[in-house]
Amino acid sequence: MTATGNGDRRLTRRLAQLFTGLVLYGVSMAFMVESGLGLNPWDVFHQGLSKATGISFGWVVILLGVPILLLWIPLRQKPGIGTIANLFVVGFAVDGALAVLPAGHGIPARIGYLVGGILLNGLATGLYIGSNFGPGPRDGLMTGIVGRFPKLSIRLVRTAIELTVLGVGFLLGGTVGIGTVAYALAIGPLVHLFLPLCTVAPAREPKLTSVD
């Protein structure tokens, strides 16, 4: 009974952590959008598509996840609960946050949004990845390519993907600026800090006591 109880609590914590992380991830994206100082590469792409199509930022995030997931099929990458939740929760969270956040008037407010967005993004990434429910569509694309072509390094694949979406997003009118550079420099160390703190340890097998 104890093992079952511990397992239930662990699952509850993982689910709570997953959805908290995904909501905060969407809010962090909204912070960076409101800063007007530059977005991370994928969000430059999302914003560019939003401007080109007239579809809201959040819905672009959701709808773009579908063709990205289709690219998982030839890569033999399997989605998890976290993958499907990521597909929807982040998009709704960013649209909701953009609807209620006040505009960042003045440089101090814009810098506050930028710094807060980057810090929150690092924490949110640690929470949702640390829940161990599977990567999001975009992260899974990277890991799927590396898994399918092991001679390619994660650094090379991630850089190639992000430069591609950054370039296309910029051409479509996405915001590239100091925030883009700041995110690129800060997100690695932040995830390195938060991920170990947020990772849910695997369940321990119950010990069997022998009776002589």
PDB file of C-alpha atoms in Angstrom, residues 134-212:
ATOM      1  CA  GLY A 134       8.227  13.612 -23.109  1.00  0.00           C
ATOM      2  CA  PRO A 135       9.656  16.559 -25.069  1.00  0.00           C
ATOM      3  CA  GLY A 136       7.638  19.228 -26.839  1.00  0.00           C
ATOM      4  CA  PRO A 137       7.228  19.063 -30.624  1.00  0.00           C
ATOM      5  CA  ARG A 138      10.157  21.399 -31.334  1.00  0.00           C
ATOM      6  CA  ASP A 139      12.575  19.833 -28.826  1.00  0.00           C
ATOM      7  CA  GLY A 140      11.551  16.381 -30.056  1.00  0.00           C
ATOM      8  CA  LEU A 141      12.365  17.361 -33.633  1.00  0.00           C
ATOM      9  CA  MET A 142      15.933  18.081 -32.546  1.00  0.00           C
ATOM     10  CA  THR A 143      16.345  14.909 -30.486  1.00  0.00           C
ATOM     11  CA  GLY A 144      14.677  12.862 -33.242  1.00  0.00           C
ATOM     12  CA  ILE A 145      17.127  14.074 -35.885  1.00  0.00           C
ATOM     13  CA  VAL A 146      20.084  13.351 -33.606  1.00  0.00           C
ATOM     14  CA  GLY A 147      18.695   9.892 -32.822  1.00  0.00           C
ATOM     15  CA  ARG A 148      18.158   9.115 -36.505  1.00  0.00           C
ATOM     16  CA  PHE A 149      21.535  10.486 -37.568  1.00  0.00           C
ATOM     17  CA  PRO A 150      23.858   9.873 -34.600  1.00  0.00           C
ATOM     18  CA  LYS A 151      26.892  11.295 -36.391  1.00  0.00           C
ATOM     19  CA  LEU A 152      25.296  14.735 -36.082  1.00  0.00           C
ATOM     20  CA  SER A 153      25.855  16.510 -32.770  1.00  0.00           C
ATOM     21  CA  ILE A 154      23.024  18.049 -30.765  1.00  0.00           C
ATOM     22  CA  ARG A 155      24.827  21.396 -30.970  1.00  0.00           C
ATOM     23  CA  LEU A 156      24.980  21.257 -34.778  1.00  0.00           C
ATOM     24  CA  VAL A 157      21.358  20.162 -35.207  1.00  0.00           C
ATOM     25  CA  ARG A 158      19.960  22.684 -32.730  1.00  0.00           C
ATOM     26  CA  THR A 159      22.005  25.509 -34.231  1.00  0.00           C
ATOM     27  CA  ALA A 160      20.918  24.606 -37.783  1.00  0.00           C
ATOM     28  CA  ILE A 161      17.226  24.433 -36.820  1.00  0.00           C
ATOM     29  CA  GLU A 162      17.264  27.663 -34.839  1.00  0.00           C
ATOM     30  CA  LEU A 163      19.191  29.619 -37.482  1.00  0.00           C
ATOM     31  CA  THR A 164      16.698  28.412 -40.090  1.00  0.00           C
ATOM     32  CA  VAL A 165      13.578  29.416 -38.156  1.00  0.00           C
ATOM     33  CA  LEU A 166      15.242  32.658 -37.052  1.00  0.00           C
ATOM     34  CA  GLY A 167      16.056  33.619 -40.637  1.00  0.00           C
ATOM     35  CA  VAL A 168      12.583  32.791 -41.973  1.00  0.00           C
ATOM     36  CA  GLY A 169      10.904  34.492 -39.016  1.00  0.00           C
ATOM     37  CA  PHE A 170      12.974  37.643 -39.504  1.00  0.00           C
ATOM     38  CA  LEU A 171      12.030  37.786 -43.179  1.00  0.00           C
ATOM     39  CA  LEU A 172       8.361  37.483 -42.159  1.00  0.00           C
ATOM     40  CA  GLY A 173       8.670  40.402 -39.742  1.00  0.00           C
ATOM     41  CA  GLY A 174       9.464  38.705 -36.429  1.00  0.00           C
ATOM     42  CA  THR A 175      11.268  40.764 -33.773  1.00  0.00           C
ATOM     43  CA  VAL A 176      15.015  40.164 -33.638  1.00  0.00           C
ATOM     44  CA  GLY A 177      17.071  42.224 -31.216  1.00  0.00           C
ATOM     45  CA  ILE A 178      19.154  42.278 -28.087  1.00  0.00           C
ATOM     46  CA  GLY A 179      16.636  39.954 -26.441  1.00  0.00           C
ATOM     47  CA  THR A 180      17.383  37.284 -29.053  1.00  0.00           C
ATOM     48  CA  VAL A 181      21.085  37.418 -28.171  1.00  0.00           C
ATOM     49  CA  ALA A 182      20.382  37.577 -24.422  1.00  0.00           C
ATOM     50  CA  TYR A 183      18.133  34.508 -24.640  1.00  0.00           C
ATOM     51  CA  ALA A 184      20.719  32.555 -26.629  1.00  0.00           C
ATOM     52  CA  LEU A 185      23.412  33.319 -24.041  1.00  0.00           C
ATOM     53  CA  ALA A 186      21.302  32.818 -20.918  1.00  0.00           C
ATOM     54  CA  ILE A 187      18.950  29.917 -21.591  1.00  0.00           C
ATOM     55  CA  GLY A 188      21.608  27.193 -21.485  1.00  0.00           C
ATOM     56  CA  PRO A 189      22.975  28.145 -18.053  1.00  0.00           C
ATOM     57  CA  LEU A 190      19.459  28.700 -16.708  1.00  0.00           C
ATOM     58  CA  VAL A 191      18.220  25.263 -17.804  1.00  0.00           C
ATOM     59  CA  HIS A 192      21.451  23.772 -16.444  1.00  0.00           C
ATOM     60  CA  LEU A 193      20.572  25.382 -13.095  1.00  0.00           C
ATOM     61  CA  PHE A 194      16.849  24.611 -12.943  1.00  0.00           C
ATOM     62  CA  LEU A 195      16.618  21.174 -14.571  1.00  0.00           C
ATOM     63  CA  PRO A 196      18.413  19.218 -11.794  1.00  0.00           C
ATOM     64  CA  LEU A 197      16.324  21.037  -9.181  1.00  0.00           C
ATOM     65  CA  CYS A 198      13.063  20.220 -10.973  1.00  0.00           C
ATOM     66  CA  THR A 199      13.699  16.679 -12.224  1.00  0.00           C
ATOM     67  CA  VAL A 200      11.501  14.091 -10.535  1.00  0.00           C
ATOM     68  CA  ALA A 201      13.674  11.172  -9.467  1.00  0.00           C
ATOM     69  CA  PRO A 202      12.635   7.739 -10.777  1.00  0.00           C
ATOM     70  CA  ALA A 203      10.566   5.605  -8.431  1.00  0.00           C
ATOM     71  CA  ARG A 204      12.537   3.236  -6.242  1.00  0.00           C
ATOM     72  CA  GLU A 205      11.735  -0.417  -6.293  1.00  0.00           C
ATOM     73  CA  PRO A 206      10.424  -1.595  -2.893  1.00  0.00           C
ATOM     74  CA  LYS A 207      12.927  -3.605  -0.930  1.00  0.00           C
ATOM     75  CA  LEU A 208      12.107  -7.223  -0.192  1.00  0.00           C
ATOM     76  CA  THR A 209      12.861  -8.411   3.307  1.00  0.00           C
ATOM     77  CA  SER A 210      13.844 -12.055   3.591  1.00  0.00           C
ATOM     78  CA  VAL A 211      12.532 -14.110   6.494  1.00  0.00           C
ATOM     79  CA  ASP A 212      14.867 -16.796   7.896  1.00  0.00           C
TER      80      ASP A 212
END
